[in-house]
Each structure stands twice: as structure tokens, then as C-alpha cells.
Short mmCIF file of C-alpha atoms in Angstrom, two decimals:
data_model
loop_
_atom_site.label_atom_id
_atom_site.label_comp_id
_atom_site.label_asym_id
_atom_site.label_seq_id
_atom_site.Cartn_x
_atom_site.Cartn_y
_atom_site.Cartn_z
CA MET A 1 1.85 6.00 -33.83
CA ARG A 2 5.10 6.69 -35.34
CA HIS A 3 4.05 10.21 -33.81
CA VAL A 4 3.15 8.87 -30.13
CA LEU A 5 6.09 6.72 -29.75
CA LYS A 6 8.73 10.41 -30.77
CA ARG A 7 7.31 12.14 -28.58
CA ALA A 8 6.76 9.12 -25.31
CA GLU A 9 11.24 9.02 -26.71
CA ARG A 10 11.74 12.72 -25.85
CA GLY A 11 10.14 12.59 -21.99
CA VAL A 12 8.32 9.78 -20.77
CA VAL A 13 9.93 6.40 -21.47
CA ALA A 14 12.99 7.06 -18.52
CA ALA A 15 11.06 9.08 -16.03
CA LEU A 16 7.49 6.62 -16.74
CA THR A 17 5.97 5.01 -13.91
CA CYS A 18 7.56 3.72 -12.49
CA ALA A 19 7.03 -0.09 -9.81
CA GLY A 20 7.00 1.07 -7.03
CA LEU A 21 7.33 3.52 -3.60
CA LEU A 22 9.15 4.91 -0.95
CA GLY A 23 11.12 3.19 1.51
CA ALA A 24 9.83 0.16 2.74
CA LEU A 25 7.52 0.30 -0.27
CA ALA A 26 10.09 -0.87 -2.79
CA GLY A 27 10.26 2.19 -5.42
CA CYS A 28 9.74 5.39 -4.20
CA THR A 29 11.50 7.88 -2.08
CA GLY A 30 15.55 8.36 -1.65
CA SER A 31 18.53 9.72 -2.87
CA GLY A 32 19.70 9.40 -6.64
CA VAL A 33 19.80 9.95 -10.14
CA GLY A 34 16.66 12.05 -11.30
CA ALA A 35 14.42 11.35 -13.85
CA PHE A 36 15.82 13.50 -16.16
CA GLY A 37 20.57 12.01 -15.22
CA LYS A 38 19.97 14.95 -12.26
CA PRO A 39 21.03 14.43 -8.94
CA PRO A 40 18.75 15.69 -6.67
CA SER A 41 19.08 19.13 -4.98
CA PRO A 42 19.86 18.05 -0.91
CA ALA A 43 17.74 21.12 -0.26
CA ASP A 44 14.57 18.78 -0.97
CA THR A 45 15.24 16.21 1.01
CA ILE A 46 12.92 14.99 3.38
CA ARG A 47 14.35 13.91 6.44
CA VAL A 48 11.97 11.46 8.60
CA VAL A 49 13.07 10.62 11.96
CA PRO A 50 13.36 7.16 12.97
CA ASP A 51 14.19 6.30 9.76
CA ASP A 52 11.50 4.18 7.32
CA GLY A 53 11.28 0.41 8.50
CA ALA A 54 13.04 1.30 11.58
CA ARG A 55 12.02 -1.21 14.50
CA GLY A 56 11.98 -1.42 18.60
CA ILE A 57 11.92 2.35 18.66
CA ALA A 58 11.48 3.67 22.52
CA THR A 59 7.88 5.26 23.18
CA ASP A 60 10.33 8.50 24.39
CA GLY A 61 12.28 8.77 21.90
CA ARG A 62 13.15 10.71 19.01
CA LEU A 63 10.58 11.83 17.06
CA GLU A 64 10.71 13.96 14.40
CA VAL A 65 10.33 15.69 10.54
CA ARG A 66 13.27 18.02 9.46
CA LEU A 67 14.09 19.78 6.16
CA PRO A 68 17.60 22.05 4.83
CA SER A 69 15.24 24.30 3.13
CA GLY A 70 11.30 25.07 1.90
CA ARG A 71 8.60 24.51 3.63
CA LEU A 72 6.45 21.86 5.04
CA GLU A 73 3.25 22.10 3.48
CA ARG A 74 1.36 18.95 5.57
CA VAL A 75 2.89 16.30 8.47
CA THR A 76 0.23 13.71 9.29
CA VAL A 77 1.59 10.94 11.94
CA MET A 78 -0.46 8.01 12.61
CA ARG A 79 -1.35 4.90 14.74
CA ILE A 80 -1.46 2.15 12.31
CA GLU A 81 -2.34 -1.26 11.62
CA SER A 82 -4.13 -1.03 15.43
CA ASP A 83 -7.46 -1.33 16.78
CA THR A 84 -7.53 2.26 17.64
CA PRO A 85 -5.99 3.97 14.62
CA ALA A 86 -5.65 7.37 15.83
CA PRO A 87 -3.24 11.10 14.71
CA VAL A 88 0.24 11.36 17.02
CA ALA A 89 -0.75 15.47 17.52
CA GLY A 90 2.37 17.76 16.67
CA GLY A 91 3.27 21.03 14.80
CA ILE A 92 5.28 22.46 12.01
CA SER A 93 7.80 24.88 13.67
CA ASP A 94 6.82 28.69 12.32
CA ASP A 95 9.83 29.05 9.10
CA GLY A 96 8.40 25.25 8.20
CA LEU A 97 11.45 23.48 8.24
CA ARG A 98 10.37 21.26 11.19
CA TRP A 99 7.71 19.18 12.26
CA LEU A 100 7.76 18.17 16.27
CA PRO A 101 5.09 15.94 18.39
CA ALA A 102 3.15 17.99 20.84
CA GLN A 103 5.17 18.50 24.40
CA GLY A 104 4.73 15.84 26.27
CA THR A 105 3.77 12.80 23.41
CA ARG A 106 4.36 9.34 24.23
CA LEU A 107 4.02 7.06 22.20
CA ASP A 108 2.31 3.41 22.36
CA LEU A 109 4.63 0.74 23.44
CA ALA A 110 4.65 -2.60 20.48
CA ALA A 111 2.50 -0.37 17.97
CA LYS A 112 3.18 0.63 14.16
CA TYR A 113 3.40 4.75 12.98
CA SER A 114 3.37 5.80 9.98
CA VAL A 115 4.84 9.32 8.71
CA ASP A 116 3.12 10.71 5.79
CA VAL A 117 5.00 14.46 4.53
CA VAL A 118 4.16 16.79 1.43
CA ALA A 119 7.16 19.60 1.31
CA LEU A 120 7.07 22.87 -0.79
CA ASP A 121 10.84 23.64 -1.97
CA ALA A 122 11.80 27.06 -3.19
CA HIS A 123 9.62 27.11 -6.44
CA GLY A 124 6.55 25.97 -5.07
CA ARG A 125 7.10 22.26 -6.36
CA ARG A 126 6.27 19.33 -4.00
CA SER A 127 7.59 17.21 -2.75
CA ALA A 128 6.03 13.58 -0.61
CA ARG A 129 7.67 10.70 1.77
CA HIS A 130 5.76 8.22 3.57
CA THR A 131 7.42 5.75 6.32
CA THR A 132 6.54 3.67 8.46
CA PHE A 133 8.42 2.42 11.78
CA THR A 134 7.06 0.31 14.97
CA THR A 135 8.16 0.51 18.47
CA ALA A 136 9.19 -1.71 20.95
CA VAL A 137 8.08 -5.55 21.84
CA PRO A 138 8.33 -6.47 25.20
CA GLU A 139 11.14 -8.71 26.14
CA ASN A 140 9.54 -11.95 25.35
CA ARG A 141 6.84 -10.67 23.73
CA PHE A 142 5.70 -10.97 20.18
CA ILE A 143 2.59 -9.00 18.38
CA GLY A 144 0.79 -9.36 15.07
CA TYR A 145 -0.41 -6.47 13.34
CA PHE A 146 -3.05 -6.58 11.08
CA LYS A 147 -4.86 -4.99 7.85
CA PRO A 148 -7.94 -3.99 7.71
CA GLU A 149 -7.69 -1.07 10.78
CA ASN A 150 -10.46 -1.84 13.01
CA ARG A 151 -14.10 -0.46 12.17
CA ALA A 152 -12.91 0.09 8.23
CA THR A 153 -15.21 0.42 5.44
CA VAL A 154 -13.98 -1.88 3.08
CA GLY A 155 -13.67 -3.36 -0.98
CA THR A 156 -15.38 -6.86 -1.75
CA GLY A 157 -11.57 -8.04 -1.66
CA MET A 158 -10.25 -7.19 1.43
CA ILE A 159 -7.61 -9.92 3.18
CA VAL A 160 -7.17 -9.67 6.56
CA SER A 161 -3.35 -10.20 7.33
CA PHE A 162 -1.54 -10.47 9.79
CA ASP A 163 2.23 -9.35 10.01
CA PHE A 164 4.18 -10.26 13.73
CA ASN A 165 6.79 -9.46 14.60
CA GLN A 166 9.38 -12.16 14.62
CA LYS A 167 9.23 -15.79 13.04
CA ILE A 168 6.25 -18.12 14.53
CA ALA A 169 7.13 -21.29 15.34
CA ASP A 170 3.72 -23.32 17.27
CA ARG A 171 1.98 -21.88 14.25
CA ALA A 172 -1.47 -23.95 14.75
CA ALA A 173 -1.51 -22.54 18.33
CA VAL A 174 -2.13 -18.87 17.00
CA GLU A 175 -3.91 -19.11 14.16
CA ARG A 176 -6.42 -21.21 16.46
CA ALA A 177 -5.73 -18.00 18.58
CA ILE A 178 -7.36 -15.83 15.50
CA LYS A 179 -11.03 -16.12 14.89
CA VAL A 180 -12.64 -14.53 11.73
CA THR A 181 -16.75 -15.10 11.62
CA SER A 182 -18.72 -13.08 8.92
CA ASP A 183 -22.32 -12.24 8.85
CA PRO A 184 -23.94 -13.47 7.19
CA PRO A 185 -21.43 -16.21 7.73
CA VAL A 186 -19.03 -18.02 5.30
CA GLU A 187 -16.42 -20.37 5.63
CA ILE A 188 -13.23 -18.33 6.11
CA ALA A 189 -9.71 -20.25 6.14
CA GLY A 190 -6.41 -19.10 6.99
CA HIS A 191 -3.15 -19.54 5.07
CA TRP A 192 0.33 -18.64 6.11
CA PHE A 193 3.31 -16.60 3.71
CA ASP A 194 6.44 -17.81 5.53
CA ARG A 195 6.12 -17.95 9.31
CA ASP A 196 5.61 -14.73 10.59
CA ARG A 197 2.44 -13.96 8.05
CA LEU A 198 -1.19 -15.43 7.98
CA ASP A 199 -3.92 -13.93 5.96
CA PHE A 200 -7.68 -14.31 6.17
CA ARG A 201 -9.84 -14.82 3.05
CA PRO A 202 -13.24 -16.47 2.14
CA LYS A 203 -13.53 -18.49 -0.93
CA GLU A 204 -15.04 -15.76 -2.98
CA TYR A 205 -14.60 -11.96 -3.08
CA TRP A 206 -16.77 -10.93 0.13
CA GLU A 207 -21.17 -9.74 -0.67
CA PRO A 208 -21.23 -6.30 -0.05
CA GLY A 209 -22.46 -5.50 3.16
CA THR A 210 -20.91 -7.54 4.99
CA GLN A 211 -20.33 -7.31 8.46
CA VAL A 212 -16.37 -9.16 9.32
CA THR A 213 -15.26 -9.68 13.13
CA VAL A 214 -11.57 -10.78 13.84
CA ASP A 215 -11.15 -12.02 17.28
CA VAL A 216 -7.59 -12.15 18.64
CA ARG A 217 -6.83 -14.24 21.81
CA LEU A 218 -2.85 -14.19 21.59
CA ARG A 219 -2.30 -13.25 24.91
CA ASP A 220 -0.12 -15.74 26.20
CA VAL A 221 -0.12 -17.99 23.71
CA GLU A 222 3.50 -19.27 23.20
CA ALA A 223 4.32 -18.88 19.92
CA ALA A 224 8.26 -19.63 20.22
CA PRO A 225 9.96 -21.28 23.31
CA GLY A 226 9.71 -18.17 25.72
CA ALA A 227 7.91 -15.63 23.12
CA TYR A 228 4.27 -14.72 24.34
CA GLY A 229 1.71 -12.93 22.83
CA ILE A 230 0.57 -10.36 24.58
CA GLN A 231 -2.86 -8.83 22.17
CA ASN A 232 -6.34 -9.71 23.08
CA LYS A 233 -8.53 -7.69 20.80
CA ARG A 234 -11.66 -6.95 19.07
CA ILE A 235 -11.94 -6.15 15.33
CA THR A 236 -14.33 -5.28 13.32
CA PHE A 237 -14.86 -3.77 9.67
CA THR A 238 -18.12 -3.69 6.75
CA VAL A 239 -17.64 -5.11 3.46
CA GLY A 240 -18.71 -2.08 1.13
CA ARG A 241 -20.07 -1.87 -2.43
CA SER A 242 -18.32 -3.98 -4.91
CA GLN A 243 -15.74 -2.23 -7.49
CA ILE A 244 -13.06 -5.07 -9.39
CA SER A 245 -11.02 -2.60 -12.41
CA LEU A 246 -10.06 -4.79 -15.51
CA VAL A 247 -7.14 -3.18 -17.07
CA ASP A 248 -6.58 -4.90 -20.24
CA ALA A 249 -2.88 -4.34 -20.91
CA GLU A 250 -2.85 -5.18 -24.60
CA ALA A 251 -5.82 -2.92 -25.27
CA LYS A 252 -4.33 -0.47 -22.89
CA THR A 253 -8.10 0.16 -20.79
CA MET A 254 -9.05 -0.22 -18.03
CA GLN A 255 -13.12 -1.12 -17.05
CA VAL A 256 -14.07 0.04 -14.10
CA ARG A 257 -17.34 -2.01 -12.61
CA ARG A 258 -19.47 -1.14 -10.22
CA ASP A 259 -21.62 -3.81 -8.26
CA GLY A 260 -21.52 -5.99 -12.07
CA ARG A 261 -22.57 -2.50 -13.91
CA LEU A 262 -19.82 -0.73 -15.50
CA LEU A 263 -19.99 2.77 -15.08
CA ALA A 264 -16.33 3.65 -17.68
CA THR A 265 -13.93 2.64 -19.73
CA VAL A 266 -10.86 4.49 -18.65
CA PRO A 267 -7.58 5.20 -21.04
CA ILE A 268 -4.20 3.32 -19.92
CA THR A 269 -0.36 2.88 -19.59
CA ALA A 270 0.83 -0.14 -18.44
CA GLY A 271 4.52 -1.58 -18.19
CA ALA A 272 6.76 -1.50 -21.65
CA PRO A 273 8.29 -4.22 -23.32
CA LYS A 274 11.01 -4.31 -21.01
CA SER A 275 9.73 -4.23 -17.98
CA THR A 276 6.08 -5.04 -17.78
CA THR A 277 3.19 -5.23 -15.17
CA TYR A 278 1.75 -8.49 -13.82
CA ASN A 279 -0.91 -10.34 -14.35
CA GLY A 280 -3.47 -11.02 -11.44
CA LYS A 281 -6.04 -10.10 -9.25
CA MET A 282 -4.20 -7.27 -6.80
CA VAL A 283 -6.11 -5.70 -3.80
CA VAL A 284 -6.31 -1.90 -3.10
CA SER A 285 -4.29 -2.18 0.24
CA GLU A 286 -3.19 1.58 0.68
CA LEU A 287 -3.86 5.42 -0.68
CA PHE A 288 -1.45 9.05 -1.38
CA ASP A 289 -2.82 11.97 -2.91
CA VAL A 290 1.08 12.43 -3.69
CA THR A 291 3.83 10.44 -3.13
CA ARG A 292 7.45 9.55 -4.58
CA MET A 293 8.65 7.48 -7.05
CA ASN A 294 12.38 6.46 -7.50
CA GLY A 295 14.02 3.70 -9.79
CA ARG A 296 16.68 2.91 -7.87
CA THR A 297 14.89 1.11 -4.90
CA VAL A 298 12.81 -1.59 -7.73
CA GLY A 299 16.36 -1.62 -9.56
CA PHE A 300 16.43 0.79 -12.31
CA GLY A 301 19.05 3.19 -11.44
CA GLY A 302 18.36 6.44 -12.72
CA GLU A 303 15.79 6.14 -14.72
CA TYR A 304 13.39 8.28 -12.58
CA ASP A 305 12.76 10.08 -9.71
CA ILE A 306 9.56 11.92 -9.75
CA LYS A 307 8.73 13.27 -6.19
CA ASP A 308 5.29 14.08 -6.85
CA VAL A 309 3.34 11.23 -8.41
CA PRO A 310 -0.19 12.19 -8.04
CA HIS A 311 -3.18 9.70 -6.36
CA ALA A 312 -1.48 6.70 -5.78
CA MET A 313 -3.16 3.60 -4.76
CA ARG A 314 -0.52 0.38 -3.77
CA LEU A 315 -1.46 -2.72 -5.90
CA THR A 316 1.38 -5.25 -4.48
CA GLU A 317 4.20 -4.66 -2.01
CA SER A 318 7.06 -4.83 -3.85
CA GLY A 319 6.02 -1.77 -5.80
CA THR A 320 3.14 -2.15 -8.48
CA PHE A 321 0.79 0.86 -8.28
CA LEU A 322 -2.06 2.56 -9.97
CA HIS A 323 -1.14 6.33 -9.75
CA GLY A 324 -1.99 9.19 -11.41
CA ASN A 325 0.76 10.29 -14.94
CA TYR A 326 1.02 14.37 -15.50
CA TRP A 327 4.36 13.69 -17.03
CA ALA A 328 3.59 11.83 -20.44
CA ALA A 329 1.74 13.47 -23.25
CA ALA A 330 -1.74 12.87 -23.54
CA GLU A 331 -2.53 11.05 -26.08
CA ILE A 332 0.08 8.01 -24.68
CA PHE A 333 -2.67 6.56 -22.48
CA GLY A 334 -5.00 4.58 -24.17
CA GLN A 335 -2.26 3.46 -27.18
CA VAL A 336 1.26 2.96 -25.95
CA ASN A 337 2.52 0.76 -22.99
CA VAL A 338 5.95 2.84 -21.71
CA SER A 339 5.52 2.11 -17.45
CA HIS A 340 8.32 0.78 -15.12
CA GLY A 341 5.43 -1.68 -14.25
CA CYS A 342 2.60 0.26 -12.93
CA VAL A 343 -0.68 1.25 -14.48
CA GLY A 344 -0.52 4.71 -15.24
CA LEU A 345 -4.21 7.22 -15.41
CA ARG A 346 -4.02 10.51 -17.08
CA ASP A 347 -3.68 13.29 -14.54
CA VAL A 348 -1.90 16.97 -14.52
CA LYS A 349 0.48 18.26 -12.19
CA GLY A 350 -0.93 18.41 -8.41
CA GLY A 351 -3.73 16.02 -9.37
CA SER A 352 -7.11 17.33 -10.40
CA ALA A 353 -10.43 15.37 -9.16
CA ASP A 354 -11.14 16.47 -13.40
CA THR A 355 -8.92 13.41 -14.79
CA PRO A 356 -9.63 9.78 -14.79
CA ALA A 357 -6.77 9.59 -12.22
CA GLY A 358 -8.30 12.05 -10.15
CA TRP A 359 -11.67 10.47 -10.95
CA PHE A 360 -10.69 7.34 -9.78
CA PHE A 361 -9.09 7.40 -7.24
CA ASP A 362 -12.08 9.67 -5.55
CA ARG A 363 -13.98 6.39 -6.10
CA THR A 364 -11.58 3.75 -4.78
CA ILE A 365 -11.09 2.21 -1.06
CA VAL A 366 -8.81 -0.23 0.51
CA GLY A 367 -10.10 -3.28 -0.60
CA ASP A 368 -10.90 -2.48 -4.36
CA VAL A 369 -9.98 -5.64 -6.52
CA VAL A 370 -7.60 -4.29 -9.72
CA GLU A 371 -7.14 -7.54 -12.21
CA VAL A 372 -4.60 -7.34 -15.14
CA ILE A 373 -4.78 -9.74 -17.70
CA ASN A 374 -3.28 -9.62 -21.49
CA SER A 375 -0.13 -8.77 -19.92
CA PRO A 376 3.39 -10.33 -21.18
CA ASP A 377 4.56 -10.50 -17.24
CA LYS A 378 3.57 -13.62 -14.88
CA GLN A 379 1.00 -13.73 -13.06
CA VAL A 380 1.66 -11.84 -9.26
CA ALA A 381 2.48 -14.28 -6.19
CA PRO A 382 -0.31 -14.74 -4.03
CA GLY A 383 1.68 -13.52 -1.38
CA ASN A 384 3.21 -10.09 -2.66
CA GLY A 385 1.03 -7.58 -1.24
CA LEU A 386 -2.91 -8.67 -0.79
CA SER A 387 -2.78 -11.32 -3.92
CA GLY A 388 -4.48 -14.58 -2.32
CA TRP A 389 -7.00 -14.18 -4.68
CA ASN A 390 -4.75 -15.85 -7.50
CA MET A 391 -4.77 -19.01 -5.48
CA GLN A 392 -7.04 -21.57 -5.51
CA TRP A 393 -9.90 -22.38 -2.54
CA THR A 394 -7.91 -25.75 -1.72
CA GLN A 395 -4.30 -24.76 -2.81
CA TRP A 396 -5.79 -21.67 0.35
CA LYS A 397 -6.74 -23.91 2.61
CA GLN A 398 -3.39 -26.31 2.42
CA GLY A 399 -1.34 -23.34 3.34
CA SER A 400 -2.90 -22.86 7.37
CA ALA A 401 -1.13 -24.68 10.18
CA LEU A 402 -4.83 -26.12 11.18
CA ARG A 403 -5.52 -28.59 8.15
#
């Protein structure tokens, strides 16, 4: 054990798994001191316009990705959290330094977009960035951006979640205009987190095979004085197989169960004593084959800046991820908790399907449940990501404006 700890101190503890991702993802990208105390080179900076989290962008506004040097390997711009998710056509310049949308492209009004970029520097090292922005909403109108995507197949822990672009004064009117039903039918209730987020869930996890329909009839609903909705649409999704993974932070293992059957027990590393992992039930809301994690965005100063974290699965909005870790010694996993709050699985640089992280990533979908036990930290807050399963059903229903 002493040998393992010394290996960790030499190169792992200062740069180990972080608590989050890029920009608004609370722990990912941005400038700052690198994982080993070196400032990042300006040459590896991925610049995305509009800025991460920007709102009110014009439909014909500037949209581009650029590098000062190196080469763009992949750029994907998507309309998300919509009944019609769709890619934005575009291309990378011949010199590999710039991505622009196709000529004549106009974005949609009142839409949310994601930008995912993977770039290579002069030495072939990968760096990644993920950002989001929203386009302008017509004056005196409001809109709700929602999860999951229309026609998605999700895990049994999926929670239907609406984020509104402004504070809702008449929450009852808005909640009444959104109807969530299922086949087979179960009781489904809404719960408000503050005045700009409304989530829906049943009492227990969805049964595999359930078909869920979300009818949104917000057009002309007055949510606040003079602010009216613009959405009338139907969203449907399918609940796939059940996958629930139990992370034991004390035992440093993760048991992966599919439809109740144990698939594997995987060694992990969870949060170190000074940066423990939340306990509780968390739901995978996003998956990235590669992303960037920077400690400055979650209050860890310059302890780490890892530009190519593989197989990253978001668990909370504040920045907890379950992800691949290639920079730790192999014997760390299952033996020592050294992360900055995430759950790390053994991986290799660039990611591999043959590692524990790659194996788990390839078997995970949005809506799968990861539950952490035996951590010295507190239980995750129900509104931090899709963590509403940590609230008792009676308490959940009390958060409805229609009670």
C-alpha cells in the first residue's frame, strides 16, 4: 500500500480525476495553470464563437471554431433539447485551423445549440472542448429547453427536465400546460426547482419498454406579466433496458447490473479525503468520448488541466463525472481514492474499448443510474443534475404547483 501511495503522490494526486467539465459544465475547459504547474500554450487554445453559455444570439450571427495552430480533427454543431434535434452543416478549412457553417446557414430562433470540438496540436496530442449557446427568443415570449431528446431511447432513471429562459411567475399555468403520460400508465408528477426549472418523474424508475409522451402546450400561456409561451409540440421517448451501477467509495468498486443481473464488478477510484464524491443516485445526462477538465472551473486552482479525458459521462450539473483515467498508475484502481470528486475508471490515452472505462462507456446511455454509497461526503442535492430520485415521493409531489 505504501508503494501505491508513493506512485500516486508522484504524478496522480495533483492531476487526478476532476469534478467536472468545460465552461458552463463546471469543471472543464478554459485557460489556467496546467496539471503539472505549467501554463497552457496559447497554441492549444480552441476558440468557439459564440461564447459558452451565450444567450440571445442572432440567427445570422457569427458562428465559428478556430485554432491559432494545430489542426481541427472534428467539429459537431447540433441543435439540442428540441423536438427536432439536428446538425448544423459546415466544414473545416484546408489548413485545418477553422470551421465555418455552410454558406447561407441560418440558425433557428429560440433554439439551444451545442458545439463539440476535438483538435490536435503539432505533436498529435488531442484537446477537446464542449460549449452551448442559445439563440434569440422573440420579445415577450418564453421557451422551455428540455431533456431527453425527442425519439430518444433512454435508461430507466431518466427524468423529464425543462429549463426555462426566464423566471416563471405563474408556475401552475405552465405546469398545467405540460402533460407527461406513459404506456403502461403510471403516476407522474412535476417538481419545481426554483422558478426556472420543472422536472417530471414517476414514483419509481420507469419499467423497461415504457413509451413516454410529453405534450407541450405552452403557446400563449402567460408565465409572467406580458410573457407568453411559443411552444406547441409533442415529444416521445422510449425507456430501454435497466442499468444501475453501484459505486462503493469505501470498497473502491462499481457493480454494474443490467436488468437486475450483475454484468461486472469494476475497480474504481473515487474522491480523495479532501475532495470526496457525493453519495446518492445520479443519472447520466451526457456522454463525451473525449473532453477537457480544468480544476480552475471547480475551485481547485491549477491542480489539473487535462485536455483529453476519455469516456466522460456527466452525473451532476456541478461537475461530477464518471470517466476514463489514463494518467493514474494501474494499481491505484480498487486501492486508493485520489480523484477530485469524480469516479475514475482505468483507461489509456486516447481511450480504448478494451479498458474498463471503454467497456462501461460503450454500454451506457443517457438515463442510466449510477448510485454512490459509503462516501464521507453528503448526499447529492436533488436539483443537481437529474438527481431527483434522492427525494421521497411525497416530498417530490409537494414541489408541484398543482398540489
